[in-house]
Each structure stands twice: as C-alpha cells, then as structure tokens.
Amino acid sequence: MTTLDTQTTDRYRTRVADRPALVERVEPTVHGGVDAPGLLGRDELAAHDRDGFVTVPELLTASEVATYSAELDRLATDPTVRADERTVVEKSSQQVRSIFEVHRISEAVAALVADERVAGRARQILGSDVYVHQSRINYKPGFGGGGFYWHSDFETWHAEDGMPAPRAVSTSIALTENFTHNGCLMIMPGSHRTFVSCVGETPAEHYRESLREQEIGTPDPDSLTTLADRHGIAMLTGPAGSATLFDSNCMHGSGSNITPYSRSNIFVVFNSVENALVEPFAAPAPRPSYIAAREFTPV
C-alpha cells in the first residue's frame, strides 16, 4: 500500500467553514490508463475518463437477472434480514430501502461481486488490485421509493470513513428497467474532476439518519448550479441487466419513484488496495465496517 500524501489528502479536507467549495482534482480518473487491457475497450475507458462513468448495456443475461431478482425478493421479505442492522428502511413507508454488506449475506451476490465481468472492470479502471469497500442492494419500489439527493460519494467516504483519495469506482447493476421517470440515476458528466467540499460538523453516529435521508454532507445550491451549468445532467436509463460504472467523485443523485414501476439495483464499490482507509477526516469515529470495510483483502 502507498504512503499517504498529506498534500493530496488535505485538498479534500471538508465539512469546515473556511474552505473553498470547489477544488479541482489533480489525480488521474482512469488509473490504469485508457489503453489498460481488460473487458472495457479504449473508447469506453476514454468515456469514463471524460465523463466519470461508462455504461455496459448487457452485463447480465436474462436468466441471471431472473436469478438475482428472486434473490432480492427473498432478502427483502426475510424477517431475519429485515431485523439486521445492515438493513435500512424508508422513513415514511417502512419498506426496505437498502441492505448493506449484501455480498456477505448472499452467496449469489458474493459470486457476482467476484465475477471478472464486475471486479475485472474495476481493476482495469483503478489500475490495481481492488477490495470491496461497500456493497448493497438499493430498492426503490413504485408509489413512493425515496430518492437520493445530489452528492459525491467520495466526500462522505473521505469525511466519515477515512478514504484518502478518490480512487474508487462504483458499479450499479440494474435488475429492473431504468426509465427517466422511475427514479433513474442522474450524473453530471465531467463533475468527477471537481471536488465539492461540504460544511457542517458530522454528528456522532450520523450514518443512522444519513442512510435514510442525507442532510449533512450534501453540496450547497450554488456549487450544484455551477456544476450543472458547466456539465449538464445525464439521465442513465437502460434495461435490466445493464450496468453503470462511475467514479467515486461524480456528482450524482436520483429522484423519488412515484410511478408503478419499481427500480432496484445491486451496488458494489471497489476501492484500490493502494487507497485503504485511515481515520476519518471529518467525523468523530469511523462508520461500521458493513458500510465502509476495513478489511482490505483483494477480490
């Protein structure tokens, strides 16, 4: 593992009042380079470098989608899983919103996470061995599945988990069709090259509320407007079985789902083994390991 560069980590110190809101990123965003060998082609790696994300239209087959959809249904209705602290429910409906560390709860999901189609693409982008920083299922049922406000994952992972630099990639695998109207993922293309610092002291055990509805650690409206004006907003739609890989510093979010059409996905975050977590940069204590792993064994 590499030695921490304090000049690098200090660029991303956050949740204090006297920092500029926008900091331009200097690290590479495709750490393996656009010619890195692997399942992603040069054009796809170049798109990820330019936009901060790349889509894979048919990561899973139809039969695999059916298998994993059945597994998600089983987990959502299992009373033992429901009672587990790794399960998060919606504030209003009390329906299951997310199940964390799902690759340790489900053997089927564990196999998918380790699949070369998934982990291999992460290694290619990050240019190193990778470990699972976080895994979860996101459920967004019809008629009320809650949204996720605009945020950069890295801001939270840096402030609350101690991730030194934005050298992680998220893979969102759709198990239902993603329409523009059922709360699809939205990303500001190119926003991964600008870090948005947030203000506000992080309360102890903030994760208990933020996983249901995040308020602290969200960007200010002026910064969001600047990024949206600069980059626009991409609505990422696609059939079940498609996937999106996106940089940890992308500004992204999703709206609530008031349609009859549910949206669910398997979400896996791979971090470089050279970017392992240290102490949080703006929180009194680390979040639980099921949210931010502190076991760095490569996949």
Coordinates of C-alpha atoms in Angstrom, one line a residue:
M1 CA 0.0 0.0 0.0
T2 CA 1.2 3.5 -0.8
T3 CA 2.3 6.1 1.9
L4 CA -0.3 8.8 2.3
D5 CA 0.5 12.1 0.6
T6 CA -0.7 14.8 3.1
Q7 CA -0.8 17.4 0.4
T8 CA -3.3 15.2 -1.5
T9 CA -5.5 14.4 1.4
D10 CA -5.5 18.0 2.6
R11 CA -7.0 19.0 -0.7
Y12 CA -10.1 17.1 0.2
R13 CA -10.5 18.1 3.9
T14 CA -14.1 19.0 4.2
R15 CA -17.0 20.0 6.4
V16 CA -15.4 23.1 7.7
A17 CA -16.5 26.7 7.1
D18 CA -13.3 28.2 5.7
R19 CA -12.7 26.0 2.7
P20 CA -13.5 26.9 -0.9
A21 CA -16.5 25.0 -2.1
L22 CA -14.9 23.8 -5.4
V23 CA -11.5 22.2 -5.6
E24 CA -10.1 20.9 -9.0
R25 CA -8.9 17.4 -8.9
V26 CA -5.4 16.6 -10.0
E27 CA -5.3 12.8 -9.8
P28 CA -6.0 10.7 -12.9
T29 CA -9.5 9.3 -13.2
V30 CA -8.7 6.2 -15.1
H31 CA -5.8 5.0 -13.1
G32 CA -5.0 2.1 -15.4
G33 CA -4.9 4.4 -18.4
V34 CA -7.1 4.3 -21.4
D35 CA -5.0 1.5 -23.0
A36 CA -5.2 -0.8 -20.0
P37 CA -6.1 -4.4 -21.1
G38 CA -9.4 -5.8 -20.0
L39 CA -13.1 -6.1 -20.8
L40 CA -13.5 -2.3 -21.3
G41 CA -12.4 -1.1 -24.7
R42 CA -10.3 2.0 -25.3
D43 CA -13.3 4.1 -26.2
E44 CA -15.1 3.0 -23.0
L45 CA -12.2 3.9 -20.8
A46 CA -11.9 7.2 -22.6
A47 CA -15.6 7.9 -21.9
H48 CA -15.0 7.1 -18.2
D49 CA -12.1 9.4 -18.2
R50 CA -14.0 12.2 -19.8
D51 CA -17.5 11.8 -18.2
G52 CA -16.7 9.9 -15.0
F53 CA -18.9 7.0 -16.0
V54 CA -19.3 4.3 -18.6
T55 CA -22.3 2.0 -19.3
V56 CA -22.3 -1.7 -20.0
P57 CA -25.6 -2.5 -21.8
E58 CA -25.7 -6.3 -21.2
L59 CA -23.6 -7.2 -18.2
L60 CA -26.1 -9.9 -17.1
T61 CA -28.1 -12.3 -19.1
A62 CA -31.9 -12.5 -18.8
S63 CA -31.6 -15.7 -16.8
E64 CA -29.1 -14.1 -14.4
V65 CA -31.4 -11.1 -14.0
A66 CA -34.2 -13.5 -13.0
T67 CA -32.0 -15.3 -10.6
Y68 CA -30.8 -12.2 -8.8
S69 CA -34.2 -10.6 -8.8
A70 CA -35.6 -13.6 -7.0
E71 CA -32.7 -13.3 -4.5
L72 CA -33.5 -9.6 -3.9
D73 CA -37.1 -10.5 -3.3
R74 CA -36.1 -13.2 -0.8
L75 CA -33.8 -10.9 1.1
A76 CA -36.4 -8.1 1.3
T77 CA -39.0 -10.5 2.8
D78 CA -36.7 -12.4 5.1
P79 CA -37.5 -11.4 8.7
T80 CA -34.0 -12.1 9.9
V81 CA -32.5 -9.8 7.2
R82 CA -35.2 -7.2 8.0
A83 CA -34.1 -7.2 11.6
D84 CA -30.4 -7.0 10.8
E85 CA -28.7 -3.6 11.4
R86 CA -27.4 -3.7 7.9
T87 CA -31.0 -3.2 6.6
V88 CA -32.2 0.4 6.1
V89 CA -35.9 1.1 5.8
E90 CA -37.7 4.1 4.3
K91 CA -38.7 6.8 6.8
S92 CA -42.3 7.0 5.8
S93 CA -43.4 3.7 4.3
Q94 CA -41.0 1.5 6.4
Q95 CA -40.3 -0.5 3.3
V96 CA -36.8 -1.8 2.8
R97 CA -34.6 0.9 1.2
S98 CA -31.2 -0.7 1.3
I99 CA -29.4 -3.8 2.5
F100 CA -25.7 -3.3 3.2
E101 CA -22.8 -5.8 3.0
V102 CA -25.1 -7.9 0.8
H103 CA -22.1 -9.9 -0.6
R104 CA -21.7 -11.3 2.9
I105 CA -25.4 -12.0 3.4
S106 CA -26.0 -13.7 0.0
E107 CA -23.7 -16.3 -1.6
A108 CA -25.3 -15.5 -5.0
V109 CA -24.3 -11.8 -4.7
A110 CA -20.9 -12.7 -3.4
A111 CA -20.3 -14.7 -6.6
L112 CA -21.4 -11.8 -8.8
V113 CA -19.2 -9.3 -7.0
A114 CA -16.1 -11.6 -7.6
D115 CA -17.1 -12.2 -11.2
E116 CA -14.5 -11.0 -13.7
R117 CA -17.2 -9.0 -15.6
V118 CA -17.6 -6.9 -12.4
A119 CA -14.4 -6.9 -10.4
G120 CA -12.2 -7.2 -13.5
R121 CA -13.6 -3.9 -14.9
A122 CA -12.9 -2.2 -11.6
R123 CA -9.3 -3.4 -11.6
Q124 CA -8.9 -2.1 -15.1
I125 CA -10.2 1.4 -14.2
L126 CA -8.3 1.6 -10.9
G127 CA -5.1 0.1 -12.2
S128 CA -4.5 -2.1 -9.2
D129 CA -6.0 -4.9 -7.1
V130 CA -9.3 -4.0 -5.5
Y131 CA -11.3 -4.8 -2.5
V132 CA -15.0 -4.3 -1.7
H133 CA -15.4 -1.0 0.2
Q134 CA -19.2 -1.4 0.3
S135 CA -21.9 -3.5 -1.2
R136 CA -25.7 -3.1 -1.0
I137 CA -29.0 -3.6 -2.7
N138 CA -31.0 -0.5 -3.4
Y139 CA -34.7 -0.9 -3.6
K140 CA -36.9 1.8 -5.0
P141 CA -40.4 0.4 -5.1
G142 CA -43.2 2.0 -7.1
F143 CA -45.5 4.6 -5.5
G144 CA -43.1 6.0 -3.0
G145 CA -39.5 4.8 -3.3
G146 CA -37.4 7.6 -1.9
G147 CA -34.7 9.4 -3.8
F148 CA -31.1 10.1 -3.1
Y149 CA -30.2 13.8 -3.0
W150 CA -27.2 15.2 -5.0
H151 CA -23.9 14.1 -3.5
S152 CA -20.4 12.9 -4.2
D153 CA -19.8 9.6 -2.6
F154 CA -16.1 10.4 -2.1
E155 CA -17.0 13.4 0.1
T156 CA -18.7 11.1 2.6
W157 CA -16.2 8.3 2.3
H158 CA -13.3 10.8 2.9
A159 CA -15.0 12.7 5.7
E160 CA -16.7 9.8 7.5
D161 CA -14.7 6.7 6.5
G162 CA -11.2 8.0 6.0
M163 CA -10.7 7.2 2.3
P164 CA -7.6 9.2 1.4
A165 CA -8.2 9.9 -2.3
P166 CA -10.9 9.4 -5.0
R167 CA -9.5 6.1 -6.3
A168 CA -12.7 4.0 -6.1
V169 CA -15.3 3.0 -8.6
S170 CA -19.0 2.1 -8.1
T171 CA -20.8 -0.4 -10.2
S172 CA -24.6 -0.2 -10.3
I173 CA -26.2 -3.3 -11.8
A174 CA -29.9 -2.8 -12.8
L175 CA -32.3 -5.6 -12.0
T176 CA -35.3 -3.7 -13.3
E177 CA -35.6 -1.4 -16.3
N178 CA -34.4 2.1 -15.6
F179 CA -36.7 4.7 -17.1
T180 CA -36.3 8.5 -16.9
H181 CA -39.5 8.6 -14.8
N182 CA -38.9 5.9 -12.1
G183 CA -36.0 7.5 -10.3
C184 CA -33.1 6.6 -12.5
L185 CA -29.5 7.5 -11.7
M186 CA -28.6 11.1 -12.7
I187 CA -24.9 12.1 -13.1
M188 CA -23.4 15.5 -14.1
P189 CA -20.9 14.3 -16.7
G190 CA -17.4 15.5 -16.0
S191 CA -18.2 16.6 -12.5
H192 CA -15.7 13.9 -11.2
R193 CA -12.9 16.3 -11.9
T194 CA -14.2 18.8 -9.3
F195 CA -14.4 18.1 -5.6
V196 CA -17.2 19.9 -3.8
S197 CA -16.4 20.4 -0.1
C198 CA -19.3 20.5 2.3
V199 CA -19.8 22.3 5.6
G200 CA -21.3 21.2 8.9
E201 CA -19.9 19.2 11.8
T202 CA -20.5 15.5 11.4
P203 CA -22.6 14.3 14.4
A204 CA -21.7 11.0 16.2
E205 CA -23.4 8.0 14.5
H206 CA -24.6 10.3 11.7
Y207 CA -25.0 7.3 9.4
R208 CA -28.1 6.1 11.3
E209 CA -30.0 9.1 9.7
S210 CA -28.0 9.8 6.6
L211 CA -28.6 6.3 5.1
R212 CA -32.3 7.0 5.3
E213 CA -32.1 10.7 4.2
Q214 CA -28.9 12.6 3.9
E215 CA -28.8 16.2 5.1
I216 CA -25.2 16.8 6.3
G217 CA -22.6 16.3 3.7
T218 CA -24.7 17.5 0.8
P219 CA -23.4 20.2 -1.6
D220 CA -24.6 23.8 -1.4
P221 CA -27.1 25.0 -4.1
D222 CA -24.6 27.4 -5.7
S223 CA -22.0 24.7 -6.2
L224 CA -24.6 22.3 -7.7
T225 CA -25.8 25.1 -10.0
T226 CA -22.3 25.8 -11.1
L227 CA -21.6 22.1 -11.9
A228 CA -25.0 21.6 -13.6
D229 CA -24.4 24.7 -15.8
R230 CA -20.9 23.5 -16.6
H231 CA -21.6 19.8 -17.3
G232 CA -25.4 19.3 -17.7
I233 CA -27.2 16.3 -16.3
A234 CA -27.3 12.8 -17.8
M235 CA -30.3 10.5 -17.1
L236 CA -28.9 7.0 -17.1
T237 CA -31.6 4.6 -18.4
G238 CA -31.4 1.0 -19.6
P239 CA -32.8 -2.4 -19.4
A240 CA -32.5 -4.9 -16.6
G241 CA -29.0 -6.5 -16.8
S242 CA -27.3 -3.3 -17.8
A243 CA -24.7 -1.6 -15.6
T244 CA -23.1 1.7 -15.0
L245 CA -19.6 2.1 -13.6
F246 CA -18.9 5.6 -12.2
D247 CA -16.1 7.4 -10.4
S248 CA -16.4 8.0 -6.7
N249 CA -16.3 11.8 -7.1
C250 CA -19.1 12.1 -9.6
M251 CA -21.9 14.4 -8.6
H252 CA -25.0 12.2 -8.8
G253 CA -28.4 11.5 -7.3
S254 CA -31.8 10.2 -8.1
G255 CA -35.4 11.3 -7.7
S256 CA -38.2 9.6 -5.9
N257 CA -40.3 6.9 -7.7
I258 CA -43.9 7.8 -7.8
T259 CA -44.6 5.5 -10.8
P260 CA -46.0 2.0 -10.7
Y261 CA -42.6 0.7 -12.0
S262 CA -40.1 -0.4 -9.3
R263 CA -36.4 0.2 -9.7
S264 CA -33.8 -2.0 -7.9
N265 CA -30.1 -2.5 -8.3
I266 CA -27.1 -4.2 -6.9
F267 CA -24.5 -1.6 -6.0
V268 CA -20.8 -2.5 -5.4
V269 CA -18.0 -0.1 -4.6
F270 CA -14.5 -1.3 -5.3
N271 CA -11.6 0.7 -3.8
S272 CA -7.9 0.3 -4.7
V273 CA -5.8 -1.7 -2.2
E274 CA -3.4 1.3 -2.5
N275 CA -6.1 3.6 -1.2
A276 CA -7.1 1.8 2.0
L277 CA -9.0 3.6 4.7
V278 CA -7.4 5.5 7.6
E279 CA -9.0 7.5 10.3
P280 CA -12.0 9.7 9.2
F281 CA -11.0 13.2 8.1
A282 CA -14.2 14.9 9.4
A283 CA -16.0 12.6 11.8
P284 CA -15.5 11.6 15.4
A285 CA -15.3 7.9 14.7
P286 CA -15.4 5.5 11.7
R287 CA -18.7 4.2 10.5
P288 CA -19.4 0.5 10.9
S289 CA -17.4 -1.9 8.7
Y290 CA -20.6 -3.0 6.9
I291 CA -20.8 0.5 5.5
A292 CA -17.1 1.0 5.0
A293 CA -14.9 -2.1 5.0
R294 CA -11.7 -2.1 6.9
E295 CA -10.6 -5.5 5.7
F296 CA -8.6 -4.9 2.5
T297 CA -8.2 -8.4 1.1
P298 CA -8.2 -8.2 -2.7
V299 CA -11.2 -9.7 -4.6

